[in-house]
XYZ file of C-alpha atoms in Angstrom:
237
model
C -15.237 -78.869 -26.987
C -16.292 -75.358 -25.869
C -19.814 -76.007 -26.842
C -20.084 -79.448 -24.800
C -22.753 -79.941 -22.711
C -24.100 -82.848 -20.373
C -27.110 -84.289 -21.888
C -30.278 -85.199 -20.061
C -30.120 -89.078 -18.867
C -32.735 -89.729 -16.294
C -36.300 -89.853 -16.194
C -37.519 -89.175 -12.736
C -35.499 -87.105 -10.005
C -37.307 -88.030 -6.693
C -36.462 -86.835 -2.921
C -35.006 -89.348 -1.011
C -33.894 -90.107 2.932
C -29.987 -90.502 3.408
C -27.175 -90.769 5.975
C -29.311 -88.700 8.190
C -30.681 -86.027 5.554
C -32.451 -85.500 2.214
C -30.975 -86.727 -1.143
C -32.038 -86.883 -4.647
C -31.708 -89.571 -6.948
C -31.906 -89.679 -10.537
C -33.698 -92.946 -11.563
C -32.068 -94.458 -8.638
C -28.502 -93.011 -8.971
C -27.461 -90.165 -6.474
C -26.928 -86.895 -7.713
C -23.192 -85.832 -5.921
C -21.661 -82.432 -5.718
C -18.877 -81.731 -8.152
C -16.264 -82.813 -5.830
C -17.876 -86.344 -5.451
C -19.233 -86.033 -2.078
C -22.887 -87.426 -1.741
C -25.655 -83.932 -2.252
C -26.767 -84.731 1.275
C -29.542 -81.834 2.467
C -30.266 -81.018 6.140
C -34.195 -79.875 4.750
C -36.836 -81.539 3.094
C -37.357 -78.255 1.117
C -34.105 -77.956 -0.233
C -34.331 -81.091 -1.490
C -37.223 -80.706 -3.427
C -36.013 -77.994 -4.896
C -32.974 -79.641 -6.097
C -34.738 -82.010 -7.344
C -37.834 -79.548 -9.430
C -34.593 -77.795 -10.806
C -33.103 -81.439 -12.129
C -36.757 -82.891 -13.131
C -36.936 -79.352 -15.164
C -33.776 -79.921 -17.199
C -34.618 -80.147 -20.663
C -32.031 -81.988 -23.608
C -28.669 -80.727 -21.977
C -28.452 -79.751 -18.260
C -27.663 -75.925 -18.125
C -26.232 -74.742 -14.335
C -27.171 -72.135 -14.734
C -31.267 -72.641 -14.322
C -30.227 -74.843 -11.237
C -29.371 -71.768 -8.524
C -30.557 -73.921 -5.222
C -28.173 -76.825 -6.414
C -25.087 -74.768 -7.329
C -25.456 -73.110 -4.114
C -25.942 -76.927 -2.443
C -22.696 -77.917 -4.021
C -21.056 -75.247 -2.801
C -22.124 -75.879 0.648
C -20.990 -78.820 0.882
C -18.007 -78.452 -1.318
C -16.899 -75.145 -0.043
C -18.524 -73.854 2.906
C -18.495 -76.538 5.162
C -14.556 -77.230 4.812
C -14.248 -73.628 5.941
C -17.202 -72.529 7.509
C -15.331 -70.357 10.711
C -13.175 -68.545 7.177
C -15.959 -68.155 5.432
C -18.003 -66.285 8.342
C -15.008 -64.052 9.114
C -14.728 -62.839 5.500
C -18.461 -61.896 5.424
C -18.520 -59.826 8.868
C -15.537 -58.007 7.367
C -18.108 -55.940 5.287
C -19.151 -54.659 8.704
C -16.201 -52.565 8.952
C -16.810 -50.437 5.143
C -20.796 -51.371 4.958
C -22.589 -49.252 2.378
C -24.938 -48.010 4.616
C -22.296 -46.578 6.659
C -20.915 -44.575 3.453
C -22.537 -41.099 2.207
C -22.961 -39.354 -0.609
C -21.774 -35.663 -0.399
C -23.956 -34.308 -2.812
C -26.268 -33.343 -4.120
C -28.698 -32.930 -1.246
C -31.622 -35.172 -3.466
C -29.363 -38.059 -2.652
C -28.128 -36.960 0.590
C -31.711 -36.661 2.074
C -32.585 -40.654 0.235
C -29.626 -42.147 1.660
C -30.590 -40.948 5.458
C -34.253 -41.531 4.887
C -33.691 -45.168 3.740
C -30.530 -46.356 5.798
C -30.613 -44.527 9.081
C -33.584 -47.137 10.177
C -31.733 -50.172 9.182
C -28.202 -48.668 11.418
C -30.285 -48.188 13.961
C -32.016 -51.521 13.715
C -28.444 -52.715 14.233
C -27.901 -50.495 17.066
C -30.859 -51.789 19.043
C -31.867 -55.022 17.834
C -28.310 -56.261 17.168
C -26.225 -54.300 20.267
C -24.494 -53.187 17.162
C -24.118 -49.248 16.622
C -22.144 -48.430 13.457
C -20.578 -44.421 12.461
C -21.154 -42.783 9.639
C -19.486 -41.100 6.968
C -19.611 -39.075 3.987
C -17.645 -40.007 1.469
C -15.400 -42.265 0.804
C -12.334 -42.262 3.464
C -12.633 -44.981 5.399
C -13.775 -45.108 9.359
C -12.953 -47.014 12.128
C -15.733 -48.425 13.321
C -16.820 -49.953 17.001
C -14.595 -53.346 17.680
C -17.343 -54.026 20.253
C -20.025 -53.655 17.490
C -17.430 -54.850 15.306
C -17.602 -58.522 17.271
C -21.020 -58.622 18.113
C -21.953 -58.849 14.226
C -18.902 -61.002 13.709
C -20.935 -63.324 16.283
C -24.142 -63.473 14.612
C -22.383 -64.203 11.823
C -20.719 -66.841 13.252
C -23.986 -68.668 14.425
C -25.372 -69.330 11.052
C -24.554 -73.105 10.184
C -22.789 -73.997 6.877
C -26.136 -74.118 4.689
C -27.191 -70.493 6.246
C -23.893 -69.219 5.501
C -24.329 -70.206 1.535
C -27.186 -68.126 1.183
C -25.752 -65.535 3.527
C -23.002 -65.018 1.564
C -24.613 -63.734 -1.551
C -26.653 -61.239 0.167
C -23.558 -59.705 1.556
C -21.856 -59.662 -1.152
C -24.127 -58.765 -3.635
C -25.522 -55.896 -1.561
C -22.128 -54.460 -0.172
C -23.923 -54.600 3.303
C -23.878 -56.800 6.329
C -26.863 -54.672 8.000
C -29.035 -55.150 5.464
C -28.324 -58.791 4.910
C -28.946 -59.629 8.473
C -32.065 -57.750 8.407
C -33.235 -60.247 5.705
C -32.023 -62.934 7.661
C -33.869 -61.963 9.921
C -37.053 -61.628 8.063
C -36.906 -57.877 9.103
C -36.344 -56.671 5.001
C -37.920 -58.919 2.197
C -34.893 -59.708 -0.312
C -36.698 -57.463 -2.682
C -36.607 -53.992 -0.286
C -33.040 -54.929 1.079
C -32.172 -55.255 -2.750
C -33.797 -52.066 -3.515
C -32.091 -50.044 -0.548
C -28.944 -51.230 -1.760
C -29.395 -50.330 -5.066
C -30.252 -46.227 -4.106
C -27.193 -44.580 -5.859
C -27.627 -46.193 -9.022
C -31.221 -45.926 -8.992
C -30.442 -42.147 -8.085
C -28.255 -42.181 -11.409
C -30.916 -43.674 -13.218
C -33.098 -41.152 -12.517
C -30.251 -38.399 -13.585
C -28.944 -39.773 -16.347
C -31.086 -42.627 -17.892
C -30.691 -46.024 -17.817
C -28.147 -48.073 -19.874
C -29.344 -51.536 -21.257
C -26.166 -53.553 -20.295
C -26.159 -52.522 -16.810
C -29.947 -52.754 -16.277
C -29.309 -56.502 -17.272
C -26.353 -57.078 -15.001
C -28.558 -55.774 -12.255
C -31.171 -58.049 -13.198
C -28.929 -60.697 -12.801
C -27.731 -59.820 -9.393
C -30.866 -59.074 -8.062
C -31.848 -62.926 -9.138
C -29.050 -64.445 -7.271
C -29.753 -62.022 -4.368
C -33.460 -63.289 -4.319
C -32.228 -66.946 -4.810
C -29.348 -66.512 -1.701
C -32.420 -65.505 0.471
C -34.606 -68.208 -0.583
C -31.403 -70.474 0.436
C -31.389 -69.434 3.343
C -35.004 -69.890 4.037
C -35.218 -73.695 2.760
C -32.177 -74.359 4.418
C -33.943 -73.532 7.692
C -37.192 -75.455 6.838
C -38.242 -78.672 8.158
């Protein structure tokens, strides 16, 4: 049974107007979420992409080509249910973000780490009200509860489909800072991704690369493109 797979049975997934938002139906029949709920979208856009990723499915339906409805799902299945839990959790990364963590040698990665986080901190500390310390090394640091709220807040603001895409940008990144600064539209997903990624690009350039974890970071730089993307059609009219 391992190797069981869904097999294609529709012809035509097409965008459709329900209960107040945007569905998709397969030949007629609405796709739902794994938990059985109807795949409701507040966006037009999100919908069609649901709907390009089911229309692109081949013999058997792989989940793993379909990153705009797996996040959709879990919107729906898991975010919404918990939305207030789920925005706490994330604005805990405020309190140990990477950019707040330094190396302490050698001074080649010293001098990268200020020259490509200290603009995004103190993006934070003007744009967001949100001024962070920094440290080098690993101890941790208490940080500003003031600051600490304020970016608790923001968080706090995004709705439940934001808050899907949101979440992989956090997580994936190990930063709250830079996340909201793609939120924003501040950082494209590809520079945040890239600024998150300096120490082990910086170990790359040492020691060589390794296949293995070149292709794990390939992967997570996918999803972190795909959370941002999220985010964008979830906001799209």
């Amino acid at each position: 049974m391992s190797d069981w797979a869904p097999k294609r049975f529709w012809t035509m997934a097409e965008v459709v107007t329900r209960d107040g938002g945007f569905a998709v139906d397969l030949d007629g029949r609405p796709v739902k979420t794994p938990y059985k709920t109807p795949l409701v979208m507040p966006t037009r856009a999100l919908a069609e992409a649901v709907a390009s990723e089911w229309q692109a499915q081949v013999e058997l339906i792989d989940p793993q080509t379909m990153p705009v409805t797996r996040a959709a799902n879990s919107a729906i299945d898991k975010v919404m249910p918990q939305r207030a839990e789920v925005a706490a959790m994330l604005a805990v990364y405020a309190e140990t973000d990477l950019l707040c963590y330094r190396a302490t040698a050698p001074e080649a990665l010293i001098a990268q780490q200020d020259a490509a986080w200290n603009p995004w901190l103190s993006w934070a500390a003007q744009a967001l009200d949100a001024p962070l310390h920094v440290t080098a090394g690993i101890m941790p640091i208490e940080q500003p509860a003031e600051s600490l709220q304020r970016l608790h807040d923001r968080v706090a603001a995004f709705d439940a489909w934001e808050l899907t895409g949101f979440h992989d940008l956090v997580q994936l990144s190990g930063s709250l800072v830079l996340a909201l600064a793609v939120a924003a539209g501040k950082l494209t997903p590809d520079e945040a991704w890239t600024l998150s990624r300096i120490d082990e690009d910086f170990q790359i350039s040492q020691w060589g690369d390794d296949e293995e974890a070149t292709h794990v970071a390939e992967i997570k730089a996918q999803a972190f493109s795909d959370g941002a993307r999220f985010m964008v059609m979830a906001r799209s009219v």
